[in-house]
Coordinates of C-alpha atoms in Angstrom, one line a residue:
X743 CA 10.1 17.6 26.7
X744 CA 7.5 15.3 27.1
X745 CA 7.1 16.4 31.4
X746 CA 7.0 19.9 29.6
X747 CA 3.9 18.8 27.1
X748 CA 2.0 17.3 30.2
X749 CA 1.7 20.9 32.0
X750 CA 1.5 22.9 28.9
X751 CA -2.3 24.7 28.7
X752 CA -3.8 21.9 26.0
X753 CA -3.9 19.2 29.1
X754 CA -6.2 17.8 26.7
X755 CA -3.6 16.4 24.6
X756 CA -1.6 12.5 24.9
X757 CA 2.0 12.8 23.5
X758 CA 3.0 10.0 21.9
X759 CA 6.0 8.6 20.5
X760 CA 7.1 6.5 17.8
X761 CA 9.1 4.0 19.2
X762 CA 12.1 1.6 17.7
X763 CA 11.4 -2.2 17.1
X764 CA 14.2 -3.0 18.2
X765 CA 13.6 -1.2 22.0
X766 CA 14.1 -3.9 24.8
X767 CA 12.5 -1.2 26.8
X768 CA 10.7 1.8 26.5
X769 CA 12.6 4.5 27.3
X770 CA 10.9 7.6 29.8
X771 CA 9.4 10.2 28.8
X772 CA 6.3 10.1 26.4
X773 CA 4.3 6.8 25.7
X774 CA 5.3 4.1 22.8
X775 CA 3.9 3.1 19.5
X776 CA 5.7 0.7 18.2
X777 CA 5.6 0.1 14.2
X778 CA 6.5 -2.5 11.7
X779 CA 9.1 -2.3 9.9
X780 CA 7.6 -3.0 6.6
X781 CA 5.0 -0.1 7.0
X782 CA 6.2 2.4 9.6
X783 CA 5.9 5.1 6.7
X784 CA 2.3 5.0 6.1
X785 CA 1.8 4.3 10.0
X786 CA 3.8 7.0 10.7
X787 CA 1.9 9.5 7.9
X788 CA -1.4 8.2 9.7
X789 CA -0.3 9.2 13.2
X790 CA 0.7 12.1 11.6
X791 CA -2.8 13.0 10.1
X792 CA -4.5 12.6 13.3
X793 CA -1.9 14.3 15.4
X794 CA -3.4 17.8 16.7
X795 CA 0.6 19.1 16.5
X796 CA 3.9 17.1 15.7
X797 CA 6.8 17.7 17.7
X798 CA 9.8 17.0 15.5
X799 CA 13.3 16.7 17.6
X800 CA 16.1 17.4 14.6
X801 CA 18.4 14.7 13.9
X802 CA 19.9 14.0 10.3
X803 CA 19.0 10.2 10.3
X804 CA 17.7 9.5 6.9
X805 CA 14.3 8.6 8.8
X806 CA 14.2 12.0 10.7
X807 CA 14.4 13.4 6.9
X808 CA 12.0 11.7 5.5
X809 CA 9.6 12.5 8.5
X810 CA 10.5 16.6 8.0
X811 CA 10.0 16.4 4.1
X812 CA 6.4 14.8 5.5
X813 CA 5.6 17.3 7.7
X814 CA 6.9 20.1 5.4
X815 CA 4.6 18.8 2.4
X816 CA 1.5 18.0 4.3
X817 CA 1.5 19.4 7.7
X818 CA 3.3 22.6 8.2
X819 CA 0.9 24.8 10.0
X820 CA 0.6 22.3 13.1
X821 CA 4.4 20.9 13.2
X822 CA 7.1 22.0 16.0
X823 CA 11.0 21.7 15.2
X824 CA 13.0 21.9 18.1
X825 CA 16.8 21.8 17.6
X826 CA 18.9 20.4 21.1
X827 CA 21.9 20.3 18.5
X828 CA 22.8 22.6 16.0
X829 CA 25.2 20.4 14.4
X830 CA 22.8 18.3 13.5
X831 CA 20.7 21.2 12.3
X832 CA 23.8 22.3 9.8
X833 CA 23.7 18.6 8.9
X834 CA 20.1 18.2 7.8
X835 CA 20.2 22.1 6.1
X836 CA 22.8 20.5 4.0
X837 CA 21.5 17.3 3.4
X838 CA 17.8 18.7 2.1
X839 CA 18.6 22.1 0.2
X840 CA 15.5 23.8 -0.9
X841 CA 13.4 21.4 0.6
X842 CA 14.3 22.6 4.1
X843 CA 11.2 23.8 6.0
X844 CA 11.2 27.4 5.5
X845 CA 11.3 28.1 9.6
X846 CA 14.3 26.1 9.8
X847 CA 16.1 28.1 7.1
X848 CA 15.8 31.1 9.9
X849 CA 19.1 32.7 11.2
X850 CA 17.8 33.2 14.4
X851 CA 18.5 29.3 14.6
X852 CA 22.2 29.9 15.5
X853 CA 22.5 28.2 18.8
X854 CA 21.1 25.0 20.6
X855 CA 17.8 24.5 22.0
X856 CA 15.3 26.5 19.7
X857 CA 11.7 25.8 18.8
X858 CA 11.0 26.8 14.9
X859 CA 7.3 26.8 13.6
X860 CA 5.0 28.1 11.4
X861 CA 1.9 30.5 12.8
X862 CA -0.3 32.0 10.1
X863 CA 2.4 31.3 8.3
X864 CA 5.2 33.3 9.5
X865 CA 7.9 31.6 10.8
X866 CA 8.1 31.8 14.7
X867 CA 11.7 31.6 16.0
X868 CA 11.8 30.6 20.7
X869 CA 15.1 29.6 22.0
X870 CA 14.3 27.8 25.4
X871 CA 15.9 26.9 28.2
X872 CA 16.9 23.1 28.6
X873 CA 15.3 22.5 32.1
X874 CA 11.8 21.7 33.6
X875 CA 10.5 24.9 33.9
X876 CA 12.5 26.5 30.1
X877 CA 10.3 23.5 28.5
X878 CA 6.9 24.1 30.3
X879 CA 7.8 28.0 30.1
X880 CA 8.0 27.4 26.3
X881 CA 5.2 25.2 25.2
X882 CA 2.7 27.6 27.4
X883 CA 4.5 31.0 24.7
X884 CA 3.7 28.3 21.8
X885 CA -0.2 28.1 23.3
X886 CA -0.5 31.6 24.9

């Protein structure tokens, strides 16, 4: 995703990533921040604020929840949701109810690897392709 991000038409753009504590190592792909424990949520609310767009990988941790119910309250309009597993998806659907994002409570999301946004708020539904060139071919349909 994040080679994807680097060759998408907003070149402008750094993609960041919120790193664990715990990390020995940063893994590839996007650069680190690493937070403290103690105040990761307001870090993590701040980032948010001065993000341009969020990219949001689903995952039903309790942390991944709380950062979606964030992103649903306060930044819909620039927020991406991509779903690489639909199970988890299912998982998250039931663990939030009503306070699902309305573009994830699309049916188009059947299947893995689908981007779900909001665009003048209508909910935007792109499956992608999990390669190089199905990642860079989706972020420049996001931005085109």
């Amino acid at each position: 995703m994040a080679k994807a991000w680097n060759k998408c038409p907003i070149r402008f753009c750094k993609v960041f990533s919120v790193g664990r504590p715990e990390e020995l190592e940063s893994p590839e792909g996007t650069k680190r921040i690493y937070l403290d424990n103690d105040s990761w949520e307001e870090d993590v609310k701040t980032l948010m604020e001065l993000a341009k767009y969020i990219l949001v990988c689903i995952h039903p941790n309790d942390n991944c929840i709380w950062e979606i119910r964030q992103c649903n309250t306060l930044f819909s309009e620039k927020t991406i949701y991509y779903v690489d597993n639909i199970t988890n998806l299912s998982i998250v659907r039931d663990k939030m109810g009503e306070e699902l994002p309305v573009c994830l409570k699309s049916h188009e999301i059947d299947n893995n690897h689908i981007m779900a946004y909001l665009k003048n708020g209508e909910t935007v539904v792109k499956p992608y392709s999990n390669t190089d060139m199905g990642l860079t071919d989706a972020m420049y349909s996001i931005f085109n």
